[in-house]
Short mmCIF file of C-alpha atoms in Angstrom, two decimals:
data_model
loop_
_atom_site.label_atom_id
_atom_site.label_comp_id
_atom_site.label_asym_id
_atom_site.label_seq_id
_atom_site.Cartn_x
_atom_site.Cartn_y
_atom_site.Cartn_z
CA MET A 123 95.86 93.10 130.61
CA ASN A 124 99.15 94.56 131.18
CA HIS A 125 100.75 97.10 128.80
CA PRO A 126 103.07 95.61 126.12
CA ALA A 127 106.29 95.24 127.81
CA ASP A 128 108.51 94.92 124.69
CA GLY A 129 107.53 98.23 123.20
CA GLN A 130 106.12 96.51 119.99
CA MET A 131 103.16 99.14 119.94
CA TRP A 132 105.36 102.22 119.86
CA VAL A 133 107.32 100.66 116.94
CA LEU A 134 104.41 100.25 115.09
CA LEU A 135 103.14 103.70 115.59
CA GLY A 136 104.62 104.91 112.35
CA PRO A 137 103.36 102.22 110.14
CA LEU A 138 100.15 102.77 111.63
CA ALA A 139 100.00 106.37 111.08
CA LEU A 140 101.19 105.97 107.39
CA PHE A 141 98.41 103.23 107.12
CA ALA A 142 95.71 105.66 108.75
CA LEU A 143 96.79 108.62 106.51
CA VAL A 144 96.88 106.76 103.38
CA SER A 145 93.53 105.01 104.11
CA SER A 146 91.84 108.10 105.02
CA ILE A 147 93.15 110.34 102.18
CA THR A 148 92.63 108.21 99.42
CA PRO A 149 89.31 108.01 97.19
CA GLY A 150 86.30 106.36 99.04
CA PRO A 151 82.63 106.55 99.76
CA ASN A 152 83.42 109.47 102.67
CA ASN A 153 85.84 111.35 100.58
CA ILE A 154 83.75 111.76 97.58
CA MET A 155 80.73 112.88 99.68
CA LEU A 156 82.65 115.19 101.49
CA ALA A 157 84.20 116.71 98.27
CA SER A 158 80.93 117.00 97.16
CA SER A 159 79.45 118.61 100.55
CA GLY A 160 82.40 120.91 100.62
CA LEU A 161 82.04 122.01 96.64
CA THR A 162 78.06 122.29 97.37
CA PHE A 163 77.66 123.58 100.83
CA GLY A 164 81.18 125.01 101.85
CA PHE A 165 83.51 123.96 104.56
CA ARG A 166 81.61 125.36 107.64
CA ARG A 167 78.21 123.71 106.86
CA THR A 168 80.25 120.38 106.01
CA ILE A 169 81.94 120.22 109.41
CA PRO A 170 79.30 118.26 111.30
CA HIS A 171 79.46 115.78 108.34
CA MET A 172 83.38 115.49 108.74
CA LEU A 173 83.12 115.04 112.69
CA GLY A 174 80.65 112.34 112.20
CA VAL A 175 82.72 110.49 109.81
CA ASN A 176 85.73 111.11 112.19
CA LEU A 177 84.25 109.99 115.38
CA GLY A 178 81.70 107.55 113.90
CA PHE A 179 84.89 105.43 112.49
CA THR A 180 86.72 106.01 115.81
CA LEU A 181 83.72 104.61 118.00
CA MET A 182 83.38 101.71 115.40
CA LEU A 183 87.14 100.66 115.45
CA VAL A 184 86.88 100.35 119.32
CA LEU A 185 83.61 98.53 119.13
CA VAL A 186 84.97 96.20 116.71
CA GLY A 187 88.12 95.83 118.42
CA VAL A 188 86.58 95.10 121.72
CA GLY A 189 84.65 91.98 120.02
CA LEU A 190 87.95 90.84 118.40
CA GLY A 191 89.87 91.14 121.56
CA ALA A 192 87.51 88.81 123.33
CA ALA A 193 87.71 86.40 120.53
CA PHE A 194 91.27 86.50 120.50
CA GLU A 195 91.42 85.57 124.33
CA GLN A 196 89.47 82.31 123.67
CA PHE A 197 91.04 81.61 120.43
CA PRO A 198 94.61 82.84 120.16
CA TRP A 199 95.27 81.39 116.78
CA LEU A 200 92.40 83.81 114.90
CA TYR A 201 94.70 86.79 115.70
CA THR A 202 97.63 85.26 113.40
CA VAL A 203 94.67 84.05 110.96
CA LEU A 204 93.13 87.76 110.87
CA LYS A 205 96.63 89.60 110.75
CA TYR A 206 97.73 87.73 107.58
CA ALA A 207 94.46 87.56 106.08
CA GLY A 208 93.86 91.64 106.67
CA ALA A 209 97.55 92.09 105.33
CA LEU A 210 96.40 90.22 101.99
CA TYR A 211 93.08 92.22 102.01
CA LEU A 212 95.22 95.36 102.36
CA LEU A 213 97.28 94.47 99.44
CA TYR A 214 94.01 93.62 97.41
CA LEU A 215 93.12 97.27 98.28
CA ALA A 216 96.34 98.76 97.13
CA TRP A 217 95.90 96.91 93.92
CA LYS A 218 92.19 98.59 93.54
CA ILE A 219 93.50 101.79 94.33
CA ALA A 220 96.15 101.67 91.97
CA LEU A 221 93.77 100.87 89.17
CA ALA A 222 91.04 103.12 89.94
CA GLY A 223 89.56 105.39 87.44
CA PRO A 224 88.38 109.11 87.64
CA LEU A 225 86.08 109.99 90.44
CA GLU A 226 82.53 110.49 90.20
CA SER A 227 80.73 113.05 91.90
CA GLY A 228 78.17 112.15 94.39
CA ALA A 229 74.57 113.00 94.14
CA GLN A 230 73.40 116.51 95.03
CA ARG A 231 71.85 117.04 98.31
CA GLY A 232 69.46 119.71 99.36
CA GLN A 233 71.05 119.35 103.01
CA PRO A 234 74.49 118.55 104.00
CA PHE A 235 75.04 115.19 106.13
CA THR A 236 74.44 115.50 109.91
CA PHE A 237 76.67 114.57 112.25
CA LEU A 238 74.72 111.39 113.22
CA GLN A 239 73.81 110.38 109.52
CA ALA A 240 77.56 110.48 109.02
CA ALA A 241 78.45 108.46 112.04
CA LEU A 242 75.99 105.76 111.48
CA PHE A 243 77.09 105.71 107.54
CA GLN A 244 80.57 104.01 108.69
CA TRP A 245 78.86 100.59 109.81
CA VAL A 246 77.72 100.25 106.01
CA ASN A 247 80.64 101.79 104.56
CA PRO A 248 83.07 98.97 102.97
CA LYS A 249 86.04 100.90 103.23
CA ALA A 250 85.49 101.62 106.90
CA TRP A 251 85.17 97.86 107.58
CA VAL A 252 88.47 97.08 105.83
CA MET A 253 90.24 99.76 107.67
CA ALA A 254 89.16 98.72 110.89
CA VAL A 255 89.98 95.11 110.51
CA GLY A 256 93.20 96.18 109.18
CA VAL A 257 94.19 98.36 112.19
CA ILE A 258 93.15 95.86 114.53
CA ALA A 259 94.62 92.79 112.86
CA THR A 260 97.63 94.21 111.69
CA TYR A 261 98.63 97.07 113.83
CA THR A 262 97.47 96.31 116.98
CA PRO A 263 99.67 93.95 119.13
CA GLN A 264 97.90 91.29 121.12
CA ALA A 265 100.19 91.51 124.09
CA GLY A 266 98.23 94.42 125.94
CA PHE A 267 95.53 94.24 123.30
CA TYR A 268 93.14 96.87 124.86
CA PHE A 269 95.49 99.60 125.68
CA ASN A 270 96.94 99.09 122.06
CA LEU A 271 93.39 99.10 120.79
CA MET A 272 92.97 102.72 122.50
CA LEU A 273 96.23 103.93 121.55
CA ALA A 274 95.43 102.99 117.63
CA ALA A 275 92.04 104.33 117.77
CA LEU A 276 93.65 107.50 119.27
CA VAL A 277 96.29 107.78 116.32
CA CYS A 278 93.62 107.18 113.65
CA CYS A 279 91.13 109.82 114.96
CA LEU A 280 93.96 112.50 114.85
CA VAL A 281 95.26 111.06 111.53
CA ASN A 282 92.01 111.10 109.96
CA LEU A 283 90.33 114.47 110.35
CA PRO A 284 92.86 116.34 108.76
CA SER A 285 92.96 113.89 105.98
CA ILE A 286 89.22 113.95 105.27
CA GLY A 287 89.23 117.73 106.05
CA ILE A 288 91.22 118.19 102.99
CA TRP A 289 88.56 116.66 100.82
CA ALA A 290 85.90 118.91 102.54
CA ALA A 291 87.99 121.97 102.22
CA PHE A 292 89.58 121.64 98.77
CA GLY A 293 87.12 119.10 97.23
CA ALA A 294 86.33 121.46 94.24
CA ALA A 295 90.30 121.69 93.39
CA LEU A 296 91.08 118.25 94.00
CA GLN A 297 87.95 116.73 91.89
CA HIS A 298 89.17 118.90 89.01
CA VAL A 299 92.80 117.64 89.38
CA LEU A 300 91.90 113.90 89.87
CA HIS A 301 89.63 113.81 86.99
CA ARG A 302 92.71 114.35 84.64
CA PRO A 303 93.83 110.66 83.51
CA MET A 304 97.56 111.07 84.05
CA ALA A 305 97.15 112.75 87.52
CA ILE A 306 94.62 110.16 88.71
CA ARG A 307 96.79 107.64 87.67
CA LEU A 308 100.02 108.87 89.26
CA PHE A 309 97.85 109.74 92.30
CA ASN A 310 96.31 106.32 92.88
CA ILE A 311 99.73 104.42 91.98
CA GLY A 312 101.71 106.48 94.48
CA MET A 313 98.66 105.83 97.30
CA ALA A 314 99.08 102.33 96.46
CA LEU A 315 102.76 101.95 96.93
CA LEU A 316 102.41 103.86 100.24
CA LEU A 317 99.65 101.51 101.39
CA VAL A 318 101.82 98.53 100.57
CA ALA A 319 104.98 100.18 102.17
CA SER A 320 102.96 100.53 105.60
CA LEU A 321 102.77 96.68 105.61
CA TYR A 322 106.54 96.34 106.21
CA PRO A 323 106.25 95.15 109.87
CA VAL A 324 104.07 91.91 108.77
CA ALA A 325 106.86 91.42 105.90
CA GLN A 326 109.52 91.73 108.57
CA GLU A 327 107.90 89.29 110.75
CA LEU A 328 107.48 87.06 107.82
CA ALA A 329 110.97 87.15 106.74
CA ALA A 330 112.36 86.15 110.46
CA LEU A 331 110.42 82.94 110.02
CA VAL A 332 112.08 81.84 106.93
#
């Protein structure tokens, strides 16, 4: 399949990076676990856990994308359905983020997660599935799909690592701040608005059809 000739993917890189940042840095199972691990075991001992989340999700994104890519070739309409369904799901996710309550610390563990444990956890992490489908359906143009998928995976990998690293390195401080009712409300509303803003390519496409 040829690379996209119209440069559509390059236009989407900014919104994709914003989506990856908001999705990676907002509270979720991975970040709560990394914050707890960083507080309990320190940053250095949490590095395998952090790398497992990062590379495990990147591999998951590619594998899920390859499967969806084959389906898109057989059923082109499926891409459009997933794009708008994914956008609606992300709006729902933004709403949930805006209304989220204080974080709860994860259970204390005797040993930090290993690289393999963290990588395998992505396949049972609902947020990881939402992120993967969102990237594939909303930010990966169908023209030149496989090239775009690899580029999207690279962007997500590069943005995700420092984002989750913040939770591992500053987990204790973040948990303290985010437990303040006003601070958590402002943080979550801000992240929700950024998530909605990252969907502007879909909104522009819909506006062009009206």
